[in-house]
GROMACS .gro file of C-alpha atoms in nm:
model
  478
    1MET     CA    1  -0.009  -0.002  -0.021
    2LEU     CA    2   0.277   0.248   0.067
    3LYS     CA    3   0.358   0.248  -0.344
    4PRO     CA    4  -0.002   0.408  -0.404
    5ILE     CA    5  -0.009   0.622  -0.076
    6LEU     CA    6   0.304   0.790  -0.203
    7ALA     CA    7   0.184   0.835  -0.565
    8GLY     CA    8  -0.140   1.009  -0.441
    9LEU     CA    9   0.090   1.200  -0.197
   10ALA     CA   10   0.321   1.325  -0.508
   11VAL     CA   11   0.022   1.405  -0.687
   12LEU     CA   12  -0.131   1.607  -0.396
   13LEU     CA   13   0.219   1.792  -0.376
   14ALA     CA   14   0.221   1.901  -0.704
   15GLY     CA   15  -0.106   2.017  -0.787
   16GLY     CA   16  -0.037   2.194  -0.443
   17PHE     CA   17   0.272   2.368  -0.606
   18ALA     CA   18   0.121   2.406  -0.945
   19GLN     CA   19  -0.161   2.649  -0.786
   20ALA     CA   20   0.118   2.844  -0.564
   21ALA     CA   21   0.310   2.878  -0.897
   22ASP     CA   22  -0.066   3.022  -1.075
   23LYS     CA   23  -0.077   3.240  -0.777
   24ALA     CA   24   0.286   3.402  -0.808
   25SER     CA   25   0.227   3.445  -1.160
   26ALA     CA   26  -0.110   3.624  -1.136
   27ASP     CA   27   0.086   3.849  -0.851
   28GLN     CA   28   0.361   3.939  -1.084
   29PRO     CA   29   0.199   4.234  -1.299
   30ILE     CA   30   0.096   4.346  -0.940
   31ALA     CA   31   0.428   4.379  -0.803
   32ALA     CA   32   0.547   4.498  -1.139
   33MET     CA   33   0.352   4.789  -1.138
   34GLU     CA   34   0.399   4.842  -0.753
   35ARG     CA   35   0.793   4.829  -0.769
   36ALA     CA   36   0.734   5.121  -1.064
   37GLY     CA   37   0.541   5.298  -0.927
   38SER     CA   38   0.778   5.315  -0.605
   39TYR     CA   39   1.065   5.425  -0.827
   40PHE     CA   40   0.896   5.715  -0.968
   41ARG     CA   41   0.736   5.833  -0.643
   42ASN     CA   42   1.082   5.777  -0.436
   43HIS     CA   43   1.346   5.924  -0.701
   44LEU     CA   44   1.143   6.098  -0.947
   45GLY     CA   45   0.920   6.314  -0.814
   46ILE     CA   46   1.026   6.724  -0.747
   47ASP     CA   47   0.744   6.844  -0.482
   48GLY     CA   48   0.476   6.590  -0.639
   49THR     CA   49   0.535   6.704  -0.981
   50TYR     CA   50   0.686   6.492  -1.318
   51VAL     CA   51   0.848   6.553  -1.672
   52TRP     CA   52   0.826   6.333  -1.995
   53GLN     CA   53   1.184   6.183  -1.994
   54TYR     CA   54   1.454   6.120  -1.738
   55SER     CA   55   1.805   6.049  -1.797
   56VAL     CA   56   1.934   5.737  -1.632
   57ASP     CA   57   2.222   5.923  -1.463
   58GLY     CA   58   1.953   6.155  -1.328
   59ASN     CA   59   2.073   6.446  -1.451
   60VAL     CA   60   1.855   6.581  -1.746
   61ARG     CA   61   1.501   6.632  -1.718
   62ARG     CA   62   1.309   6.663  -2.060
   63GLY     CA   63   0.951   6.831  -2.153
   64GLU     CA   64   0.832   6.924  -2.472
   65GLY     CA   65   1.090   7.078  -2.696
   66GLY     CA   66   1.380   6.957  -2.460
   67THR     CA   67   1.572   7.009  -2.163
   68VAL     CA   68   1.367   7.136  -1.809
   69GLY     CA   69   1.538   7.305  -1.512
   70GLY     CA   70   1.511   7.151  -1.167
   71SER     CA   71   1.252   7.314  -1.025
   72VAL     CA   72   0.975   7.249  -1.321
   73GLY     CA   73   0.719   7.023  -1.355
   74TRP     CA   74   0.541   6.933  -1.690
   75VAL     CA   75   0.164   6.903  -1.694
   76GLN     CA   76   0.100   6.768  -2.049
   77PRO     CA   77   0.059   6.393  -2.049
   78PRO     CA   78   0.260   6.202  -1.996
   79GLY     CA   79   0.367   6.500  -1.721
   80THR     CA   80   0.242   6.521  -1.346
   81PRO     CA   81  -0.132   6.466  -1.411
   82ALA     CA   82  -0.074   6.110  -1.585
   83VAL     CA   83   0.147   6.041  -1.300
   84GLY     CA   84  -0.094   6.140  -1.072
   85ALA     CA   85  -0.348   5.887  -1.259
   86ALA     CA   86  -0.126   5.623  -1.264
   87PHE     CA   87  -0.051   5.663  -0.845
   88LEU     CA   88  -0.431   5.573  -0.842
   89ARG     CA   89  -0.473   5.294  -1.074
   90ILE     CA   90  -0.236   5.130  -0.873
   91TYR     CA   91  -0.472   5.188  -0.568
   92GLU     CA   92  -0.796   5.059  -0.762
   93VAL     CA   93  -0.635   4.749  -0.797
   94ASN     CA   94  -0.454   4.691  -0.461
   95GLY     CA   95  -0.626   4.920  -0.221
   96ASP     CA   96  -0.289   4.994  -0.061
   97LYS     CA   97  -0.350   5.374   0.070
   98GLN     CA   98   0.000   5.447   0.022
   99TRP     CA   99  -0.085   5.517  -0.337
  100LEU     CA  100  -0.365   5.755  -0.262
  101ASP     CA  101  -0.127   5.971  -0.104
  102ALA     CA  102   0.120   5.932  -0.353
  103ALA     CA  103  -0.174   6.082  -0.586
  104HIS     CA  104  -0.276   6.343  -0.345
  105THR     CA  105   0.075   6.452  -0.336
  106VAL     CA  106   0.052   6.517  -0.694
  107ALA     CA  107  -0.296   6.694  -0.620
  108ARG     CA  108  -0.159   6.951  -0.371
  109ALA     CA  109   0.162   7.010  -0.638
  110LEU     CA  110  -0.127   7.094  -0.936
  111LEU     CA  111  -0.312   7.260  -0.653
  112ARG     CA  112  -0.012   7.503  -0.554
  113THR     CA  113   0.040   7.572  -0.955
  114GLN     CA  114  -0.312   7.667  -1.098
  115LEU     CA  115  -0.378   8.020  -1.279
  116ALA     CA  116  -0.581   8.273  -1.189
  117SER     CA  117  -0.735   8.231  -1.490
  118GLY     CA  118  -0.864   7.916  -1.433
  119GLY     CA  119  -0.644   7.634  -1.544
  120TRP     CA  120  -0.292   7.545  -1.591
  121PHE     CA  121   0.009   7.647  -1.861
  122LYS     CA  122   0.211   7.340  -1.992
  123SER     CA  123   0.492   7.386  -1.740
  124VAL     CA  124   0.456   7.449  -1.355
  125GLU     CA  125   0.716   7.570  -1.146
  126THR     CA  126   0.787   7.431  -0.773
  127ASP     CA  127   1.112   7.682  -0.652
  128PRO     CA  128   0.914   7.938  -0.408
  129GLY     CA  129   1.126   8.201  -0.535
  130LYS     CA  130   1.034   8.160  -0.870
  131MET     CA  131   0.676   8.113  -0.832
  132THR     CA  132   0.612   8.515  -0.802
  133GLU     CA  133   0.699   8.515  -1.175
  134TRP     CA  134   0.361   8.326  -1.227
  135CYS     CA  135   0.026   8.409  -1.127
  136TYR     CA  136  -0.060   8.131  -0.924
  137ARG     CA  137  -0.436   8.138  -0.738
  138SER     CA  138  -0.195   7.987  -0.450
  139GLY     CA  139   0.035   8.320  -0.410
  140GLY     CA  140  -0.311   8.501  -0.394
  141ALA     CA  141  -0.301   8.645  -0.792
  142LYS     CA  142  -0.649   8.727  -0.867
  143GLY     CA  143  -0.756   8.781  -1.252
  144ASN     CA  144  -0.649   9.078  -1.448
  145SER     CA  145  -0.368   9.195  -1.234
  146CYS     CA  146  -0.188   8.905  -1.350
  147GLU     CA  147  -0.154   9.040  -1.694
  148GLU     CA  148   0.119   9.253  -1.560
  149LYS     CA  149   0.391   9.045  -1.511
  150LYS     CA  150   0.693   9.118  -1.657
  151GLY     CA  151   0.945   8.843  -1.889
  152ASN     CA  152   0.677   8.628  -1.849
  153PRO     CA  153   0.415   8.600  -2.124
  154PRO     CA  154   0.236   8.277  -1.995
  155SER     CA  155   0.245   8.366  -1.666
  156ASN     CA  156  -0.126   8.346  -1.650
  157LYS     CA  157  -0.242   8.130  -1.979
  158THR     CA  158  -0.440   7.859  -1.914
  159GLN     CA  159  -0.395   7.595  -2.203
  160LEU     CA  160  -0.669   7.350  -2.353
  161ASP     CA  161  -0.453   7.249  -2.634
  162ASP     CA  162  -0.279   6.891  -2.565
  163ASN     CA  163  -0.526   6.818  -2.321
  164ASN     CA  164  -0.339   7.006  -2.057
  165THR     CA  165  -0.606   7.151  -1.831
  166GLN     CA  166  -0.821   6.882  -1.934
  167SER     CA  167  -0.603   6.609  -1.804
  168VAL     CA  168  -0.557   6.820  -1.457
  169LEU     CA  169  -0.883   6.801  -1.381
  170ASN     CA  170  -0.955   6.474  -1.499
  171PHE     CA  171  -0.684   6.351  -1.283
  172LEU     CA  172  -0.836   6.544  -0.945
  173MET     CA  173  -1.204   6.460  -1.003
  174TRP     CA  174  -1.074   6.105  -0.993
  175PHE     CA  175  -0.902   6.181  -0.675
  176ASP     CA  176  -1.140   6.325  -0.601
  177LYS     CA  177  -1.373   6.045  -0.605
  178ALA     CA  178  -1.103   5.781  -0.498
  179SER     CA  179  -1.061   5.982  -0.192
  180THR     CA  180  -1.454   6.041  -0.113
  181ALA     CA  181  -1.372   6.429  -0.112
  182SER     CA  182  -1.094   6.364   0.173
  183ASP     CA  183  -0.929   6.696   0.082
  184PRO     CA  184  -1.199   6.988   0.050
  185GLU     CA  185  -0.959   7.236  -0.154
  186VAL     CA  186  -0.982   6.948  -0.414
  187ARG     CA  187  -1.305   6.976  -0.484
  188GLU     CA  188  -1.284   7.393  -0.486
  189SER     CA  189  -1.012   7.403  -0.722
  190ILE     CA  190  -1.254   7.227  -0.963
  191GLU     CA  191  -1.538   7.408  -0.934
  192PHE     CA  192  -1.321   7.745  -1.007
  193ALA     CA  193  -1.180   7.610  -1.287
  194LEU     CA  194  -1.477   7.438  -1.469
  195SER     CA  195  -1.686   7.742  -1.384
  196ARG     CA  196  -1.378   7.978  -1.567
  197LEU     CA  197  -1.360   7.740  -1.818
  198MET     CA  198  -1.753   7.785  -1.923
  199LYS     CA  199  -1.711   8.166  -1.909
  200VAL     CA  200  -1.466   8.154  -2.186
  201GLN     CA  201  -1.675   7.916  -2.411
  202TYR     CA  202  -1.760   8.070  -2.743
  203GLY     CA  203  -2.035   8.129  -2.854
  204ASN     CA  204  -2.084   7.870  -3.110
  205GLY     CA  205  -1.992   7.600  -2.846
  206ALA     CA  206  -1.621   7.609  -2.947
  207PHE     CA  207  -1.342   7.608  -2.659
  208PRO     CA  208  -1.026   7.843  -2.734
  209PHE     CA  209  -0.712   7.738  -2.760
  210SER     CA  210  -0.581   7.943  -2.464
  211PHE     CA  211  -0.716   8.224  -2.248
  212SER     CA  212  -0.536   8.447  -1.980
  213ASP     CA  213  -0.917   8.637  -1.924
  214LYS     CA  214  -1.187   8.630  -2.227
  215ALA     CA  215  -1.180   8.390  -2.549
  216PRO     CA  216  -0.957   8.604  -2.818
  217GLY     CA  217  -1.233   8.712  -3.075
  218ALA     CA  218  -1.542   8.627  -2.866
  219ASP     CA  219  -1.734   8.931  -2.963
  220LYS     CA  220  -1.681   8.889  -3.321
  221LYS     CA  221  -1.968   8.730  -3.540
  222THR     CA  222  -1.897   8.401  -3.690
  223ALA     CA  223  -2.115   8.180  -3.928
  224THR     CA  224  -2.305   7.874  -3.844
  225ARG     CA  225  -2.238   7.610  -4.068
  226ALA     CA  226  -1.922   7.505  -4.200
  227SER     CA  227  -1.839   7.512  -4.587
  228ILE     CA  228  -1.517   7.456  -4.797
  229PRO     CA  229  -1.363   7.700  -5.010
  230PRO     CA  230  -1.350   7.695  -5.362
  231ASP     CA  231  -0.976   7.733  -5.344
  232TRP     CA  232  -0.669   7.743  -5.055
  233PRO     CA  233  -0.293   7.873  -5.089
  234ARG     CA  234  -0.069   7.627  -5.135
  235ASP     CA  235   0.191   7.813  -4.908
  236TRP     CA  236   0.144   7.912  -4.513
  237VAL     CA  237  -0.055   8.177  -4.452
  238LYS     CA  238  -0.103   8.305  -4.081
  239PRO     CA  239  -0.457   8.270  -3.966
  240ASP     CA  240  -0.683   8.598  -3.966
  241ALA     CA  241  -0.714   8.767  -3.623
  242PRO     CA  242  -0.922   8.540  -3.377
  243PRO     CA  243  -1.177   8.398  -3.344
  244TYR     CA  244  -1.059   8.100  -3.494
  245PHE     CA  245  -1.164   7.747  -3.433
  246VAL     CA  246  -0.954   7.490  -3.327
  247VAL     CA  247  -1.025   7.088  -3.359
  248ASN     CA  248  -0.640   6.997  -3.375
  249ASP     CA  249  -0.495   6.754  -3.117
  250HIS     CA  250  -0.853   6.697  -3.065
  251LEU     CA  251  -0.911   6.999  -2.798
  252GLN     CA  252  -1.303   6.999  -2.827
  253ARG     CA  253  -1.310   6.658  -2.783
  254ASP     CA  254  -1.089   6.635  -2.460
  255THR     CA  255  -1.259   6.930  -2.337
  256GLY     CA  256  -1.629   6.788  -2.391
  257ARG     CA  257  -1.525   6.457  -2.260
  258LEU     CA  258  -1.387   6.665  -1.936
  259PHE     CA  259  -1.724   6.824  -1.883
  260LEU     CA  260  -1.918   6.487  -1.956
  261ASN     CA  261  -1.695   6.332  -1.658
  262ALA     CA  262  -1.720   6.668  -1.440
  263TYR     CA  263  -2.163   6.617  -1.513
  264GLN     CA  264  -2.147   6.216  -1.429
  265ALA     CA  265  -1.915   6.298  -1.118
  266TYR     CA  266  -2.103   6.593  -0.996
  267HIS     CA  267  -2.443   6.586  -1.166
  268ARG     CA  268  -2.471   6.923  -1.234
  269PRO     CA  269  -2.682   7.001  -1.532
  270GLN     CA  270  -2.446   7.288  -1.635
  271TYR     CA  271  -2.170   7.073  -1.701
  272LEU     CA  272  -2.349   6.889  -1.929
  273ARG     CA  273  -2.514   7.195  -2.136
  274THR     CA  274  -2.136   7.261  -2.140
  275ALA     CA  275  -2.066   6.928  -2.319
  276MET     CA  276  -2.364   6.957  -2.532
  277ARG     CA  277  -2.281   7.308  -2.716
  278ILE     CA  278  -1.922   7.107  -2.784
  279GLY     CA  279  -2.117   6.865  -2.986
  280ASP     CA  280  -2.332   7.139  -3.121
  281PHE     CA  281  -2.020   7.267  -3.278
  282LEU     CA  282  -1.926   6.975  -3.399
  283VAL     CA  283  -2.215   6.939  -3.591
  284ALA     CA  284  -2.204   7.267  -3.694
  285ALA     CA  285  -1.835   7.213  -3.843
  286GLN     CA  286  -1.866   6.906  -3.998
  287LEU     CA  287  -1.790   6.981  -4.376
  288PRO     CA  288  -2.083   6.928  -4.636
  289ARG     CA  289  -2.094   6.601  -4.803
  290PRO     CA  290  -1.921   6.383  -4.938
  291GLN     CA  291  -1.646   6.538  -4.768
  292GLN     CA  292  -1.806   6.501  -4.422
  293GLY     CA  293  -1.515   6.452  -4.144
  294TRP     CA  294  -1.316   6.791  -4.017
  295ALA     CA  295  -1.038   7.029  -4.041
  296GLN     CA  296  -0.832   7.101  -3.771
  297VAL     CA  297  -0.877   7.438  -3.815
  298TYR     CA  298  -1.146   7.694  -3.914
  299ASP     CA  299  -1.187   8.083  -3.968
  300ARG     CA  300  -1.474   8.310  -3.814
  301THR     CA  301  -1.649   8.197  -4.143
  302LEU     CA  302  -1.615   7.846  -4.048
  303GLN     CA  303  -1.428   7.750  -4.362
  304PRO     CA  304  -1.081   7.543  -4.311
  305VAL     CA  305  -0.736   7.790  -4.295
  306TRP     CA  306  -0.372   7.713  -4.183
  307GLY     CA  307  -0.313   7.619  -3.902
  308ARG     CA  308   0.096   7.602  -3.826
  309LYS     CA  309   0.320   7.538  -4.153
  310PHE     CA  310   0.301   7.200  -4.169
  311GLU     CA  311  -0.109   7.172  -4.123
  312PRO     CA  312  -0.256   7.278  -4.450
  313PRO     CA  313  -0.666   7.354  -4.494
  314SER     CA  314  -0.796   6.996  -4.566
  315LEU     CA  315  -0.998   6.747  -4.368
  316ALA     CA  316  -0.809   6.583  -4.101
  317SER     CA  317  -0.857   6.214  -4.082
  318SER     CA  318  -0.715   6.129  -3.671
  319GLU     CA  319  -0.928   6.488  -3.595
  320THR     CA  320  -1.226   6.357  -3.744
  321ALA     CA  321  -1.195   6.022  -3.562
  322GLY     CA  322  -1.164   6.171  -3.246
  323SER     CA  323  -1.471   6.398  -3.325
  324ILE     CA  324  -1.626   6.110  -3.340
  325GLU     CA  325  -1.592   5.944  -3.065
  326TYR     CA  326  -1.687   6.223  -2.860
  327LEU     CA  327  -2.011   6.268  -3.092
  328LEU     CA  328  -2.070   5.865  -3.002
  329GLU     CA  329  -2.012   5.916  -2.613
  330LEU     CA  330  -2.270   6.267  -2.580
  331TYR     CA  331  -2.465   6.035  -2.776
  332GLU     CA  332  -2.495   5.755  -2.523
  333GLU     CA  333  -2.513   6.049  -2.236
  334THR     CA  334  -2.814   6.223  -2.405
  335ASN     CA  335  -2.949   6.055  -2.696
  336LYS     CA  336  -2.982   6.290  -2.917
  337ALA     CA  337  -3.030   6.168  -3.239
  338GLN     CA  338  -2.825   6.458  -3.438
  339TYR     CA  339  -2.479   6.338  -3.300
  340LEU     CA  340  -2.502   5.979  -3.392
  341GLU     CA  341  -2.598   6.099  -3.750
  342THR     CA  342  -2.334   6.316  -3.768
  343ALA     CA  343  -2.051   6.063  -3.643
  344THR     CA  344  -2.210   5.784  -3.854
  345SER     CA  345  -2.194   6.017  -4.161
  346ALA     CA  346  -1.832   6.112  -4.080
  347ALA     CA  347  -1.727   5.776  -4.030
  348GLU     CA  348  -1.859   5.677  -4.362
  349TRP     CA  349  -1.585   5.938  -4.522
  350LEU     CA  350  -1.316   5.767  -4.283
  351LYS     CA  351  -1.448   5.430  -4.473
  352SER     CA  352  -1.388   5.580  -4.795
  353SER     CA  353  -1.090   5.715  -4.762
  354ARG     CA  354  -0.838   5.439  -4.656
  355LEU     CA  355  -0.518   5.429  -4.834
  356PRO     CA  356  -0.475   5.099  -5.039
  357ASP     CA  357  -0.214   4.975  -4.760
  358GLY     CA  358  -0.482   5.008  -4.509
  359THR     CA  359  -0.367   5.359  -4.325
  360TRP     CA  360  -0.491   5.693  -4.395
  361ALA     CA  361  -0.350   6.003  -4.486
  362ARG     CA  362  -0.335   6.289  -4.201
  363PHE     CA  363  -0.468   6.543  -4.430
  364TYR     CA  364  -0.733   6.513  -4.774
  365GLU     CA  365  -0.728   6.783  -5.003
  366LEU     CA  366  -1.043   6.994  -4.993
  367ASN     CA  367  -1.279   6.918  -5.292
  368THR     CA  368  -1.061   6.668  -5.455
  369ASP     CA  369  -0.999   6.423  -5.177
  370ARG     CA  370  -0.669   6.339  -5.274
  371PRO     CA  371  -0.372   6.269  -5.025
  372LEU     CA  372  -0.242   6.538  -4.919
  373TYR     CA  373   0.126   6.530  -4.768
  374VAL     CA  374   0.400   6.808  -4.637
  375ASP     CA  375   0.751   6.766  -4.710
  376ASN     CA  376   1.073   6.772  -4.494
  377ASN     CA  377   1.131   7.100  -4.719
  378TYR     CA  378   0.741   7.235  -4.562
  379LYS     CA  379   0.613   7.199  -4.905
  380VAL     CA  380   0.275   7.047  -4.953
  381THR     CA  381   0.268   6.775  -5.203
  382TYR     CA  382   0.063   6.458  -5.337
  383GLU     CA  383   0.354   6.258  -5.345
  384ASP     CA  384   0.414   6.000  -5.018
  385ARG     CA  385   0.789   6.054  -5.014
  386ASP     CA  386   1.065   6.274  -4.820
  387LEU     CA  387   0.726   6.278  -4.568
  388LEU     CA  388   0.824   6.563  -4.257
  389SER     CA  389   0.991   6.343  -4.027
  390HIS     CA  390   0.840   6.510  -3.680
  391TYR     CA  391   0.469   6.479  -3.805
  392GLY     CA  392   0.306   6.194  -3.903
  393MET     CA  393   0.162   6.220  -4.236
  394LYS     CA  394   0.041   5.892  -4.245
  395GLY     CA  395  -0.106   5.596  -3.996
  396THR     CA  396  -0.391   5.427  -3.853
  397PHE     CA  397  -0.443   5.661  -3.607
  398ASN     CA  398  -0.696   5.424  -3.440
  399ILE     CA  399  -0.943   5.438  -3.727
  400GLN     CA  400  -1.002   5.140  -3.769
  401THR     CA  401  -1.034   5.054  -3.394
  402LEU     CA  402  -1.295   5.290  -3.409
  403LEU     CA  403  -1.462   5.181  -3.721
  404ASP     CA  404  -1.493   4.807  -3.585
  405ARG     CA  405  -1.623   4.938  -3.240
  406MET     CA  406  -1.888   5.131  -3.444
  407ARG     CA  407  -2.020   4.829  -3.647
  408LEU     CA  408  -2.155   5.076  -3.873
  409GLU     CA  409  -2.433   4.767  -4.020
  410ASN     CA  410  -2.588   4.838  -3.636
  411PRO     CA  411  -2.468   5.209  -3.561
  412GLU     CA  412  -2.709   5.187  -3.239
  413GLU     CA  413  -2.407   4.983  -3.040
  414VAL     CA  414  -2.171   5.286  -2.974
  415ALA     CA  415  -1.880   5.315  -2.736
  416PRO     CA  416  -2.005   5.379  -2.355
  417GLY     CA  417  -1.902   5.695  -2.241
  418PRO     CA  418  -1.513   5.776  -2.102
  419ASP     CA  419  -1.359   5.700  -1.776
  420PHE     CA  420  -1.150   5.946  -1.608
  421TRP     CA  421  -0.852   5.857  -1.765
  422VAL     CA  422  -0.858   5.716  -2.139
  423SER     CA  423  -0.532   5.493  -2.146
  424SER     CA  424  -0.359   5.285  -2.465
  425ALA     CA  425  -0.462   4.982  -2.272
  426ASP     CA  426  -0.813   5.013  -2.281
  427GLU     CA  427  -0.809   4.909  -2.687
  428LEU     CA  428  -0.605   4.601  -2.638
  429SER     CA  429  -0.756   4.254  -2.638
  430ARG     CA  430  -0.716   4.003  -2.394
  431ASP     CA  431  -0.457   3.786  -2.595
  432GLU     CA  432  -0.255   4.145  -2.664
  433ILE     CA  433  -0.269   4.238  -2.300
  434GLU     CA  434  -0.139   3.893  -2.173
  435LEU     CA  435   0.183   3.909  -2.394
  436LYS     CA  436   0.219   4.309  -2.331
  437VAL     CA  437   0.215   4.186  -1.942
  438GLN     CA  438   0.485   3.957  -2.056
  439GLN     CA  439   0.688   4.172  -2.212
  440LEU     CA  440   0.664   4.420  -1.959
  441ILE     CA  441   0.753   4.187  -1.642
  442GLU     CA  442   1.053   3.997  -1.836
  443SER     CA  443   1.176   4.413  -1.946
  444GLN     CA  444   1.161   4.568  -1.611
  445ASP     CA  445   1.449   4.609  -1.449
  446ALA     CA  446   1.546   4.499  -1.057
  447GLU     CA  447   1.482   4.886  -0.950
  448GLY     CA  448   1.147   4.913  -1.151
  449ARG     CA  449   1.227   5.083  -1.421
  450TRP     CA  450   1.178   5.023  -1.803
  451VAL     CA  451   1.521   5.231  -1.918
  452ASP     CA  452   1.523   5.304  -2.301
  453GLY     CA  453   1.922   5.331  -2.428
  454LYS     CA  454   1.960   5.576  -2.151
  455TRP     CA  455   1.615   5.739  -2.086
  456ILE     CA  456   1.347   5.646  -1.875
  457ASP     CA  457   1.032   5.747  -2.042
  458GLY     CA  458   0.696   5.899  -1.843
  459GLN     CA  459   0.463   5.781  -2.119
  460ARG     CA  460   0.601   5.408  -2.115
  461PHE     CA  461   0.550   5.425  -1.733
  462VAL     CA  462   0.194   5.540  -1.727
  463ASP     CA  463   0.125   5.294  -2.050
  464ALA     CA  464   0.249   4.991  -1.820
  465VAL     CA  465   0.080   5.064  -1.538
  466PHE     CA  466  -0.255   5.089  -1.714
  467THR     CA  467  -0.168   4.762  -1.914
  468LEU     CA  468  -0.025   4.592  -1.597
  469ALA     CA  469  -0.345   4.698  -1.396
  470ARG     CA  470  -0.599   4.596  -1.688
  471PHE     CA  471  -0.450   4.273  -1.645
  472ALA     CA  472  -0.530   4.214  -1.295
  473SER     CA  473  -0.815   4.303  -1.291
  474MET     CA  474  -0.942   4.074  -1.566
  475PRO     CA  475  -1.213   3.822  -1.476
  476ASP     CA  476  -1.074   3.442  -1.552
  477GLU     CA  477  -1.170   3.289  -1.849
  478GLU     CA  478  -1.389   3.056  -1.795
   0.00000   0.00000   0.00000
C-alpha cells in the first residue's frame, strides 16, 4: 500500500505547487506596477511634479522641446497629472493607501500651480522664489492683475491644447472620487476651474486654444455652418485675427470629455449643457458631403484655414476620428439623434478615404479628397515620400479600431462614455494584454524601471501601469 499512498501524495503535492505557481504568476503584474510606481515616486518626483523623460544618471529632465530646469514640472501628458493617474490606478487595483497618498501629493502640487485664469499652463514651477513670476492662485493672484507680470508672457495663460488643463481636472476629479472628497480644496479647485472654463466658451460652443481672460475674438460674429472654399493657398498663411476654432489635437473632444466626466461625477446640469454645446459646434463644423469630416482649424466663416506651417487647410483624418468618438460618447449620455447621425456620416467618409495599404493620410485635399502630404521642406505635395519626419503624415490613428467598434451595420451599438482617464491599454484585446504584460515583466529592471537607451520615459511608465492594472483586473476566463 505504500507505493499508491506515496504516488497519491506526489499528485497532491504537485497540484499544490501548481496552484502556488499560478498564484505567484497572478501576483506578478501587481508587483511589477508597484515597483514601477515606487521608483517614480521615490526617485523622480519634484514636490509632487513630474516631466516627460529622465536620463538614467539623473542629470537631465525633459519636457516638450527639450531639457527643463530642476524645479520645473510638466503638465501636458504624460507629465504630472498622468503620473498621478497611474498612482490612482495602482490604488484602484491593490487598495494600498500609500498610492492614494502618492496621488494626493500630486494633487496638492497641482493646486499650488493653478492659475488665476482658472487652469494650468503646460509647465509649472515649484521653486518658491520663481513661483512669484507666475499668477498662481496659491500666491494670491487674481484676475487681470496677473497680466502685468513682466518677462513671462504665459504667466496667466490657461492652456487647453494638448489636453493640458483637461488632464489635470480629470485627474483631480478621479482623486476626489477615490478619496471620497477627503480634501475640500481639491473640490474647490475643480469647481473654480470649470466655472472659469464655462465663461470662455464661444457662442458657437467651441473652446479657445488658450486664454488669460476672455476667449480671443469672442465679440466677433461667426458663421453658423461650415463650408469648403473653392480654393486655398498652397503656401502657409498665418490665420487672421481671432476667433479661429481649433479641432486640432482633439481640443474640443478632450474638453467635451472633461465636462461629461464632471457631469457624471457631480450631476450638475450646466456641465452637461456645456458638453452638448461642444457637440453642437462639432455638428456645425462638419464639412458638407461628400467630405463630411473635420478640419484642424477654422476661421470665423467656419472654413478650413492653415494652422502651423505643416498643417494645410484640409480634412484631417485623426481629428475626424476624435470628433466621432466624442459625438458617440455624447449620444450615449443624451440620446440626441443628431450626434449619432453626424458621427455615422463622418465614419462613412473615413471608410471611403482609407489608403490601399490600410492606413490613412493625415490630410485630404478640400474638394478633391486626394491624400495630401507635407515634405521635409514644408512643401505641400501629393507624393508620399520624403514626408515630414517630426509629424506623422500617414498612419492608422486608431481609426480602424473606432470603425470596428461602431459596427456601422448597426450604429446603435456605440461606445460607452469615457472614464476619468483614457489609456492606450483600453483598446487592447485580452491576448494583446497578456502578451504585453509578459513583455513588461521580462523587460523591467531590478529597480522597477523600463529603460530605453539612456532614458526613463514617462509615457512608457504610465502605459505600463495601466496595462498591468488592466490585466490584474480582468476576470478569469471560464
